[in-house]
mmCIF file of C-alpha atoms in Angstrom:
data_model
loop_
_atom_site.group_PDB
_atom_site.id
_atom_site.type_symbol
_atom_site.label_atom_id
_atom_site.label_comp_id
_atom_site.label_asym_id
_atom_site.label_seq_id
_atom_site.Cartn_x
_atom_site.Cartn_y
_atom_site.Cartn_z
ATOM 1 C CA MET D 1 129.241 135.530 61.496
ATOM 2 C CA SER D 2 128.927 132.484 63.461
ATOM 3 C CA ASP D 3 132.022 131.328 65.628
ATOM 4 C CA HIS D 4 133.052 128.836 63.713
ATOM 5 C CA VAL D 5 133.926 131.104 60.964
ATOM 6 C CA ALA D 6 135.317 133.401 63.217
ATOM 7 C CA LYS D 7 138.381 131.301 64.536
ATOM 8 C CA SER D 8 139.598 130.869 60.274
ATOM 9 C CA GLN D 9 139.826 134.687 60.591
ATOM 10 C CA PRO D 10 143.048 136.523 62.113
ATOM 11 C CA VAL D 11 142.555 137.208 65.880
ATOM 12 C CA LEU D 12 143.664 140.945 67.091
ATOM 13 C CA ALA D 13 144.786 139.572 70.186
ATOM 14 C CA LEU D 14 147.584 140.244 72.512
ATOM 15 C CA PRO D 15 147.759 138.948 75.865
ATOM 16 C CA SER D 16 149.979 141.453 77.083
ATOM 17 C CA ASN D 17 148.101 144.541 75.951
ATOM 18 C CA PRO D 18 144.269 145.130 75.588
ATOM 19 C CA ILE D 19 144.794 146.710 72.088
ATOM 20 C CA PRO D 20 146.832 145.606 69.216
ATOM 21 C CA SER D 21 149.702 148.327 69.177
ATOM 22 C CA SER D 22 149.128 149.546 65.900
ATOM 23 C CA VAL D 23 145.921 150.809 66.364
ATOM 24 C CA THR D 24 146.087 151.828 69.738
ATOM 25 C CA PRO D 25 143.555 154.955 70.390
ATOM 26 C CA LYS D 26 145.774 157.615 72.010
ATOM 27 C CA SER D 27 143.213 158.898 74.754
ATOM 28 C CA LEU D 28 142.520 155.482 75.909
ATOM 29 C CA SER D 29 142.890 154.926 79.866
ATOM 30 C CA CYS D 30 144.112 151.118 79.404
ATOM 31 C CA SER D 31 147.075 151.337 76.282
ATOM 32 C CA SER D 32 149.084 150.375 79.404
ATOM 33 C CA PRO D 33 151.477 146.812 79.299
ATOM 34 C CA SER D 34 148.288 145.124 81.149
ATOM 35 C CA VAL D 35 144.519 144.989 80.895
ATOM 36 C CA THR D 36 143.748 147.372 83.234
ATOM 37 C CA TYR D 37 141.149 146.214 85.880
ATOM 38 C CA ILE D 38 138.661 147.815 87.965
ATOM 39 C CA SER D 39 137.253 147.636 91.208
ATOM 40 C CA ARG D 40 133.914 145.840 91.266
ATOM 41 C CA ARG D 41 131.149 147.642 92.746
ATOM 42 C CA THR D 42 128.683 145.971 94.848
ATOM 43 C CA LEU D 43 125.249 144.846 94.208
ATOM 44 C CA VAL D 44 123.533 148.120 95.773
ATOM 45 C CA GLU D 45 125.713 150.386 94.074
ATOM 46 C CA VAL D 46 124.358 149.557 90.625
ATOM 47 C CA ALA D 47 120.545 147.353 91.356
ATOM 48 C CA ASP D 48 118.681 150.564 90.584
ATOM 49 C CA GLY D 49 115.216 150.013 91.481
ATOM 50 C CA LEU D 50 115.899 146.596 93.037
ATOM 51 C CA LEU D 51 117.483 146.805 96.234
ATOM 52 C CA GLY D 52 116.283 150.400 96.120
ATOM 53 C CA VAL D 53 120.030 151.832 97.425
ATOM 54 C CA MET D 54 121.418 153.021 94.476
ATOM 55 C CA THR D 55 122.358 156.775 94.450
ATOM 56 C CA PRO D 56 122.774 156.546 90.357
ATOM 57 C CA SER D 57 125.748 158.664 89.013
ATOM 58 C CA PRO D 58 124.568 162.256 87.397
ATOM 59 C CA THR D 59 125.047 160.372 83.673
ATOM 60 C CA HIS D 60 122.451 157.581 84.211
ATOM 61 C CA MET D 61 120.120 159.098 86.832
ATOM 62 C CA LYS D 62 116.512 159.504 85.191
ATOM 63 C CA PRO D 63 115.274 163.010 86.854
ATOM 64 C CA SER D 64 112.549 163.263 89.423
ATOM 65 C CA VAL D 65 109.738 164.322 88.395
ATOM 66 C CA ASN D 66 107.964 166.601 90.902
ATOM 67 C CA SER D 67 105.348 165.228 93.721
ATOM 68 C CA ASP D 68 102.410 167.364 92.178
ATOM 69 C CA SER D 69 102.404 166.157 88.943
ATOM 70 C CA ASP D 70 100.019 163.180 88.789
ATOM 71 C CA GLY D 71 98.855 163.878 85.171
ATOM 72 C CA PRO D 72 99.596 163.362 81.174
ATOM 73 C CA SER D 73 100.221 167.199 80.642
ATOM 74 C CA ASP D 74 102.705 167.324 83.205
ATOM 75 C CA GLU D 75 104.631 164.715 81.658
ATOM 76 C CA VAL D 76 103.691 166.154 78.655
ATOM 77 C CA SER D 77 105.473 169.520 80.366
ATOM 78 C CA ALA D 78 108.379 167.716 81.607
ATOM 79 C CA TYR D 79 109.644 166.521 78.192
ATOM 80 C CA LYS D 80 109.280 169.537 76.537
ATOM 81 C CA ALA D 81 111.510 170.991 79.076
ATOM 82 C CA TRP D 82 113.521 168.288 78.491
ATOM 83 C CA LEU D 83 114.175 168.915 74.076
ATOM 84 C CA ALA D 84 115.292 172.520 75.266
ATOM 85 C CA THR D 85 118.855 170.604 76.895
ATOM 86 C CA CYS D 86 118.198 167.690 74.409
ATOM 87 C CA PRO D 87 116.293 168.698 71.778
ATOM 88 C CA SER D 88 115.123 165.828 68.971
ATOM 89 C CA ALA D 89 118.038 165.316 66.536
ATOM 90 C CA LEU D 90 115.382 165.188 63.787
ATOM 91 C CA SER D 91 114.108 168.890 64.683
ATOM 92 C CA SER D 92 117.750 169.638 64.486
ATOM 93 C CA PHE D 93 118.750 167.870 61.622
ATOM 94 C CA ASN D 94 119.988 170.949 59.930
ATOM 95 C CA GLN D 95 122.360 171.701 62.497
ATOM 96 C CA ILE D 96 123.863 168.211 62.561
ATOM 97 C CA ILE D 97 124.264 168.475 58.730
ATOM 98 C CA GLY D 98 126.324 171.594 59.137
ATOM 99 C CA SER D 99 128.602 170.227 61.251
ATOM 100 C CA ALA D 100 129.062 167.288 58.724
ATOM 101 C CA GLN D 101 130.243 169.841 55.751
ATOM 102 C CA GLY D 102 133.581 168.378 54.378
ATOM 103 C CA LYS D 103 133.390 165.776 57.201
ATOM 104 C CA LYS D 104 132.990 161.841 57.228
ATOM 105 C CA ILE D 105 129.920 160.656 59.063
ATOM 106 C CA ALA D 106 130.727 157.272 60.515
ATOM 107 C CA LEU D 107 127.256 156.132 62.396
ATOM 108 C CA PHE D 108 127.223 153.569 65.650
ATOM 109 C CA LEU D 109 124.034 152.488 66.633
ATOM 110 C CA ASP D 110 122.568 150.122 69.768
ATOM 111 C CA TYR D 111 120.270 147.381 68.876
ATOM 112 C CA ASP D 112 117.836 146.953 71.748
ATOM 113 C CA GLY D 113 115.609 149.924 71.642
ATOM 114 C CA THR D 114 117.113 151.599 69.128
ATOM 115 C CA LEU D 115 116.645 149.763 66.351
ATOM 116 C CA SER D 116 114.289 147.366 67.550
ATOM 117 C CA PRO D 117 111.367 147.466 70.175
ATOM 118 C CA ILE D 118 112.213 146.344 73.717
ATOM 119 C CA VAL D 119 110.097 143.419 73.745
ATOM 120 C CA ASN D 120 109.065 140.912 76.622
ATOM 121 C CA ASP D 121 111.233 137.841 74.918
ATOM 122 C CA PRO D 122 114.852 138.977 74.176
ATOM 123 C CA ASP D 123 115.432 135.847 71.830
ATOM 124 C CA LYS D 124 112.693 137.874 69.587
ATOM 125 C CA ALA D 125 113.663 141.207 69.544
ATOM 126 C CA PHE D 126 113.734 141.452 65.912
ATOM 127 C CA MET D 127 113.682 144.562 63.711
ATOM 128 C CA SER D 128 111.286 145.179 61.111
ATOM 129 C CA PRO D 129 112.571 145.117 57.403
ATOM 130 C CA GLU D 130 112.268 148.559 56.696
ATOM 131 C CA MET D 131 114.680 149.545 59.270
ATOM 132 C CA ARG D 132 117.003 146.722 57.915
ATOM 133 C CA ALA D 133 116.553 148.614 54.768
ATOM 134 C CA ALA D 134 117.451 151.876 56.319
ATOM 135 C CA VAL D 135 120.236 150.333 58.013
ATOM 136 C CA LYS D 136 121.923 148.729 54.613
ATOM 137 C CA ASN D 137 121.070 152.225 52.702
ATOM 138 C CA VAL D 138 122.838 154.128 55.350
ATOM 139 C CA ALA D 139 125.665 151.937 55.111
ATOM 140 C CA LYS D 140 126.082 152.692 51.406
ATOM 141 C CA PHE D 141 127.155 156.172 52.270
ATOM 142 C CA PHE D 142 128.724 155.873 55.550
ATOM 143 C CA PRO D 143 131.130 153.834 57.561
ATOM 144 C CA THR D 144 128.015 151.437 60.149
ATOM 145 C CA ALA D 145 128.613 149.437 63.085
ATOM 146 C CA ILE D 146 126.416 147.693 65.923
ATOM 147 C CA VAL D 147 127.366 148.495 69.151
ATOM 148 C CA SER D 148 125.506 145.913 71.524
ATOM 149 C CA GLY D 149 125.349 144.110 74.720
ATOM 150 C CA ARG D 150 124.267 141.090 72.781
ATOM 151 C CA SER D 151 126.150 138.580 71.477
ATOM 152 C CA ARG D 152 128.237 140.020 67.948
ATOM 153 C CA ASP D 153 126.671 136.261 66.874
ATOM 154 C CA LYS D 154 123.322 136.608 67.915
ATOM 155 C CA VAL D 155 123.388 140.892 66.755
ATOM 156 C CA PHE D 156 124.628 139.456 63.384
ATOM 157 C CA GLU D 157 121.127 137.417 63.754
ATOM 158 C CA PHE D 158 119.342 140.210 64.380
ATOM 159 C CA VAL D 159 120.723 142.419 61.950
ATOM 160 C CA ASN D 160 122.157 140.494 59.026
ATOM 161 C CA LEU D 161 124.078 142.603 56.445
ATOM 162 C CA LYS D 162 127.277 141.888 56.212
ATOM 163 C CA GLU D 163 128.786 145.567 55.051
ATOM 164 C CA LEU D 164 128.777 145.942 58.543
ATOM 165 C CA CYS D 165 130.992 146.281 61.522
ATOM 166 C CA TYR D 166 129.783 144.059 65.133
ATOM 167 C CA ALA D 167 130.850 144.906 68.159
ATOM 168 C CA GLY D 168 128.799 142.315 70.645
ATOM 169 C CA SER D 169 129.267 141.709 74.125
ATOM 170 C CA HIS D 170 128.861 145.360 74.981
ATOM 171 C CA GLY D 171 132.432 145.804 72.947
ATOM 172 C CA MET D 172 134.606 143.067 74.029
ATOM 173 C CA ASP D 173 134.312 140.844 70.518
ATOM 174 C CA ILE D 174 134.964 142.838 68.111
ATOM 175 C CA MET D 175 134.635 142.136 64.380
ATOM 176 C CA LEU D 176 135.991 144.266 61.497
ATOM 177 C CA SER D 177 135.584 144.161 58.054
ATOM 178 C CA CYS D 178 138.103 146.261 56.015
ATOM 179 C CA ALA D 179 135.611 146.691 53.286
ATOM 180 C CA ASP D 180 134.707 149.049 55.280
ATOM 181 C CA SER D 181 138.078 150.847 56.131
ATOM 182 C CA GLU D 182 140.201 152.987 54.244
ATOM 183 C CA SER D 183 143.681 150.711 54.328
ATOM 184 C CA LYS D 184 144.964 149.722 51.122
ATOM 185 C CA ILE D 185 147.382 146.653 52.410
ATOM 186 C CA GLU D 186 146.236 143.497 50.847
ATOM 187 C CA ASP D 187 146.863 141.484 54.404
ATOM 188 C CA ASP D 188 144.280 143.633 55.672
ATOM 189 C CA LYS D 189 141.215 142.787 53.332
ATOM 190 C CA GLU D 190 139.687 140.176 55.701
ATOM 191 C CA ALA D 191 137.835 140.341 58.837
ATOM 192 C CA LYS D 192 139.410 140.901 62.060
ATOM 193 C CA LEU D 193 138.426 139.880 65.436
ATOM 194 C CA PHE D 194 139.367 141.713 68.652
ATOM 195 C CA GLN D 195 138.755 140.414 71.936
ATOM 196 C CA PRO D 196 139.794 141.990 75.152
ATOM 197 C CA ALA D 197 138.307 140.179 77.109
ATOM 198 C CA SER D 198 138.776 136.237 75.900
ATOM 199 C CA GLU D 199 140.784 134.879 78.979
ATOM 200 C CA PHE D 200 137.442 135.777 80.957
ATOM 201 C CA LEU D 201 135.899 133.518 78.972
ATOM 202 C CA PRO D 202 135.780 130.085 80.907
ATOM 203 C CA MET D 203 135.104 132.020 83.662
ATOM 204 C CA ILE D 204 131.640 133.539 81.884
ATOM 205 C CA ILE D 205 130.289 130.343 80.905
ATOM 206 C CA GLU D 206 130.821 128.932 84.428
ATOM 207 C CA ALA D 207 129.259 132.156 85.695
ATOM 208 C CA TYR D 208 125.864 131.336 83.589
ATOM 209 C CA ASN D 209 125.621 128.060 84.415
ATOM 210 C CA SER D 210 125.427 129.342 88.017
ATOM 211 C CA LEU D 211 122.923 131.952 87.028
ATOM 212 C CA VAL D 212 120.592 129.948 85.197
ATOM 213 C CA GLU D 213 120.840 127.237 88.058
ATOM 214 C CA ALA D 214 120.023 130.175 90.746
ATOM 215 C CA THR D 215 117.208 131.930 88.990
ATOM 216 C CA ARG D 216 115.384 128.975 88.282
ATOM 217 C CA SER D 217 113.226 129.019 91.023
ATOM 218 C CA ILE D 218 111.660 132.266 89.977
ATOM 219 C CA ARG D 219 109.160 132.381 87.071
ATOM 220 C CA GLY D 220 110.164 135.157 84.721
ATOM 221 C CA ALA D 221 113.698 135.270 84.881
ATOM 222 C CA ASN D 222 115.559 135.003 81.928
ATOM 223 C CA VAL D 223 119.468 134.141 81.504
ATOM 224 C CA GLU D 224 120.866 134.949 78.727
ATOM 225 C CA ASN D 225 124.720 134.183 77.699
ATOM 226 C CA ASN D 226 126.168 136.787 75.816
ATOM 227 C CA LYS D 227 129.822 135.804 75.596
ATOM 228 C CA PHE D 228 131.676 137.920 77.232
ATOM 229 C CA CYS D 229 128.991 138.948 79.524
ATOM 230 C CA VAL D 230 126.286 137.472 81.013
ATOM 231 C CA SER D 231 122.697 139.162 80.510
ATOM 232 C CA VAL D 232 120.189 138.335 83.725
ATOM 233 C CA HIS D 233 116.752 139.568 82.493
ATOM 234 C CA TYR D 234 113.753 140.349 84.645
ATOM 235 C CA ARG D 235 111.037 141.971 82.855
ATOM 236 C CA ASN D 236 109.283 139.224 83.014
ATOM 237 C CA VAL D 237 109.081 138.821 86.639
ATOM 238 C CA ASP D 238 107.026 140.035 89.228
ATOM 239 C CA LYS D 239 107.900 143.346 90.710
ATOM 240 C CA GLN D 240 107.859 141.510 93.891
ATOM 241 C CA ASP D 241 110.633 139.444 93.153
ATOM 242 C CA TRP D 242 112.777 141.640 91.721
ATOM 243 C CA ASN D 243 115.264 141.505 95.240
ATOM 244 C CA SER D 244 114.822 138.519 95.071
ATOM 245 C CA VAL D 245 116.403 138.143 91.186
ATOM 246 C CA ALA D 246 119.227 140.774 92.387
ATOM 247 C CA GLN D 247 119.886 139.050 96.033
ATOM 248 C CA LEU D 248 120.798 135.537 94.085
ATOM 249 C CA VAL D 249 122.953 137.374 91.541
ATOM 250 C CA ASN D 250 124.832 138.932 94.010
ATOM 251 C CA ASP D 251 125.427 135.922 95.724
ATOM 252 C CA VAL D 252 126.043 133.519 92.490
ATOM 253 C CA LEU D 253 128.820 136.965 91.772
ATOM 254 C CA LYS D 254 130.343 136.485 95.252
ATOM 255 C CA SER D 255 132.375 133.310 93.684
ATOM 256 C CA PHE D 256 133.820 135.348 90.835
ATOM 257 C CA PRO D 257 135.455 138.150 92.327
ATOM 258 C CA ARG D 258 136.908 139.620 88.565
ATOM 259 C CA LEU D 259 133.388 139.944 86.975
ATOM 260 C CA LYS D 260 131.225 143.335 88.029
ATOM 261 C CA LEU D 261 127.606 144.198 87.907
ATOM 262 C CA THR D 262 125.736 147.174 86.199
ATOM 263 C CA THR D 263 122.601 147.367 85.109
ATOM 264 C CA GLY D 264 120.003 148.013 81.851
ATOM 265 C CA ARG D 265 116.621 148.357 81.323
ATOM 266 C CA LYS D 266 115.112 145.675 83.493
ATOM 267 C CA VAL D 267 118.256 143.371 82.977
ATOM 268 C CA LEU D 268 121.357 142.964 85.018
ATOM 269 C CA GLU D 269 124.746 142.586 83.016
ATOM 270 C CA VAL D 270 127.460 140.549 84.846
ATOM 271 C CA ARG D 271 131.029 141.542 82.959
ATOM 272 C CA PRO D 272 134.539 141.374 83.787
ATOM 273 C CA VAL D 273 136.240 143.781 85.912
ATOM 274 C CA ILE D 274 138.242 145.175 83.008
ATOM 275 C CA ASP D 275 138.460 149.192 81.394
ATOM 276 C CA TRP D 276 136.479 148.529 78.308
ATOM 277 C CA ASP D 277 132.704 149.469 77.380
ATOM 278 C CA LYS D 278 130.965 150.747 74.266
ATOM 279 C CA GLY D 279 133.188 154.162 74.580
ATOM 280 C CA LYS D 280 135.932 152.390 74.066
ATOM 281 C CA ALA D 281 134.988 150.041 71.525
ATOM 282 C CA VAL D 282 133.520 153.228 69.561
ATOM 283 C CA GLU D 283 136.985 155.129 70.003
ATOM 284 C CA PHE D 284 138.799 151.228 69.133
ATOM 285 C CA LEU D 285 136.301 151.055 65.942
ATOM 286 C CA LEU D 286 137.634 155.121 65.162
ATOM 287 C CA GLN D 287 141.109 154.089 65.353
ATOM 288 C CA SER D 288 141.008 150.450 63.647
ATOM 289 C CA LEU D 289 138.820 152.265 60.595
ATOM 290 C CA ARG D 290 141.284 155.027 60.310
ATOM 291 C CA LEU D 291 138.628 157.381 61.040
ATOM 292 C CA ASP D 292 139.520 158.864 64.110
ATOM 293 C CA ASP D 293 140.659 162.093 62.473
ATOM 294 C CA ILE D 294 139.051 164.599 64.421
ATOM 295 C CA GLY D 295 139.020 167.371 61.870
ATOM 296 C CA SER D 296 138.316 165.117 59.180
ATOM 297 C CA VAL D 297 135.341 162.531 60.761
ATOM 298 C CA LEU D 298 131.909 163.314 62.497
ATOM 299 C CA PRO D 299 131.168 160.092 64.359
ATOM 300 C CA ILE D 300 127.399 160.061 65.675
ATOM 301 C CA TYR D 301 126.299 157.400 68.001
ATOM 302 C CA ILE D 302 122.688 156.444 68.481
ATOM 303 C CA GLY D 303 122.185 154.528 71.570
ATOM 304 C CA ASP D 304 119.120 154.337 74.547
ATOM 305 C CA ASP D 305 120.279 152.112 76.824
ATOM 306 C CA ARG D 306 122.807 153.659 80.271
ATOM 307 C CA THR D 307 125.362 151.726 78.697
ATOM 308 C CA ASP D 308 125.392 153.509 75.805
ATOM 309 C CA GLU D 309 126.498 156.373 77.849
ATOM 310 C CA ASP D 310 129.762 155.215 77.921
ATOM 311 C CA ALA D 311 129.918 156.170 73.938
ATOM 312 C CA PHE D 312 128.201 159.132 74.329
ATOM 313 C CA LYS D 313 131.349 161.012 76.905
ATOM 314 C CA VAL D 314 133.449 159.671 74.863
ATOM 315 C CA LEU D 315 132.281 161.433 72.044
ATOM 316 C CA ARG D 316 131.247 164.672 74.507
ATOM 317 C CA GLN D 317 134.848 164.830 75.605
ATOM 318 C CA ARG D 318 136.188 164.620 71.898
ATOM 319 C CA ASN D 319 134.676 167.428 71.575
ATOM 320 C CA SER D 320 133.550 165.848 68.061
ATOM 321 C CA GLY D 321 130.818 164.236 67.216
ATOM 322 C CA TYR D 322 127.293 163.543 68.395
ATOM 323 C CA GLY D 323 125.563 161.157 71.058
ATOM 324 C CA ILE D 324 121.614 160.731 70.265
ATOM 325 C CA LEU D 325 119.506 159.221 73.201
ATOM 326 C CA VAL D 326 116.512 157.127 72.220
ATOM 327 C CA SER D 327 113.641 157.614 74.818
ATOM 328 C CA GLN D 328 110.338 158.585 75.505
ATOM 329 C CA VAL D 329 111.040 160.043 78.644
ATOM 330 C CA PRO D 330 113.452 162.894 80.411
ATOM 331 C CA LYS D 331 116.733 161.367 82.112
ATOM 332 C CA GLU D 332 120.163 162.942 82.485
ATOM 333 C CA THR D 333 122.420 162.217 79.857
ATOM 334 C CA GLU D 334 125.867 162.720 77.580
ATOM 335 C CA ALA D 335 124.009 162.967 74.407
ATOM 336 C CA PHE D 336 123.546 165.701 72.572
ATOM 337 C CA TYR D 337 120.373 164.801 70.896
ATOM 338 C CA SER D 338 117.311 162.552 71.296
ATOM 339 C CA LEU D 339 114.728 160.743 69.305
ATOM 340 C CA ARG D 340 111.954 159.380 70.980
ATOM 341 C CA ASN D 341 111.825 155.579 69.284
ATOM 342 C CA PRO D 342 113.293 153.148 66.751
ATOM 343 C CA SER D 343 110.789 154.683 64.040
ATOM 344 C CA GLN D 344 111.910 158.042 64.525
ATOM 345 C CA VAL D 345 115.674 156.468 64.601
ATOM 346 C CA LYS D 346 114.632 155.027 61.392
ATOM 347 C CA GLU D 347 113.359 158.359 60.212
ATOM 348 C CA PHE D 348 116.564 159.989 61.129
ATOM 349 C CA LEU D 349 118.499 157.327 58.922
ATOM 350 C CA ASP D 350 116.649 158.028 56.055
ATOM 351 C CA SER D 351 117.450 161.616 56.260
ATOM 352 C CA LEU D 352 121.267 160.909 56.319
ATOM 353 C CA VAL D 353 120.600 158.854 52.909
ATOM 354 C CA ARG D 354 118.639 161.576 51.111
ATOM 355 C CA TRP D 355 120.803 163.980 52.275
ATOM 356 C CA LYS D 356 124.145 162.190 51.495
ATOM 357 C CA GLU D 357 122.148 161.134 47.942
ATOM 358 C CA GLN D 358 121.089 164.929 47.088
ATOM 359 C CA ALA D 359 124.695 166.273 48.204
ATOM 360 C CA GLN D 360 126.662 163.476 45.791
ATOM 361 C CA PRO D 361 127.206 163.746 42.403
ATOM 362 C CA VAL D 362 125.116 161.224 40.181
ATOM 363 C CA HIS D 363 128.282 159.758 38.616
ATOM 364 C CA ASP D 364 129.758 159.046 42.313
ATOM 365 C CA GLN D 365 126.345 157.046 43.317
ATOM 366 C CA GLU D 366 126.273 154.763 40.333
ATOM 367 C CA ARG D 367 129.932 153.680 41.373
#
């Protein structure tokens, strides 16, 4: 699913509106006649753990641990207490499935930390063959999309399953396949691209080159071009140099007022200043695939990062569907349920498949 292939496909891009009018989700705030731009937050407001002056929002904030807690038993106790408010999706599986009775499940999956483990080298974040099989199997029964901060091409190379939809660059580069849609219109029987930030592409390339040059002297810094966003990884940087990385990124962004900075797990994300995120991408996919009927569709989104909170929040506000946070430590979140790691994600996907196979007549499975 490389760009030279994508160029031969229709592109869902309207200069005057970031969403095609025929599939504009009613609740989206950026459905006005022009792209909605938002004010850029300064680095000190978003670089959590780098400059040490951020006051995180409640949905993104990791709860503080009691200062008297200094042993593994305290961490276990804190995690167990957290499970009371964000229970395991595995232990709550029957409850989740009970909510899906009479509905069609639509599945949205983050990639890094969800389908693959977090690794030091982002280019080696490979998913296991077993996980790929689990995703392939679940996609046989449920419309499934990957929603990642990675470039769409890169996440496709990792997953390598054509039966899925892919939303890269935090949802700013979406490949739709009407094989997953209920549309019966022959003109729609092909992949389509939706890129609400296409006008920013030259600026992103320029910012990427500037960031590569600026961080060249920082050992371990890795600048990744994710097409419509740039990721500055500092996982392999000495902690004493984190502040330098943050300052260098901040200095570069002074020349790009239409780009903003957000954070992830040991990564600084540079993105266009538009009102678009993974939550908006999920709404767009549900509408585009004709899966936006709250009464008949149950969306499930599984992710591990603070950028996934935007999608969790959308499902909570819809009062339909569930966010599932992948985390081994307590975190305040908009998700309803939790899983500890990618292994449990695979177990949850396998459980969905077994449930569907048992519930579905044999003659339907053989079609």
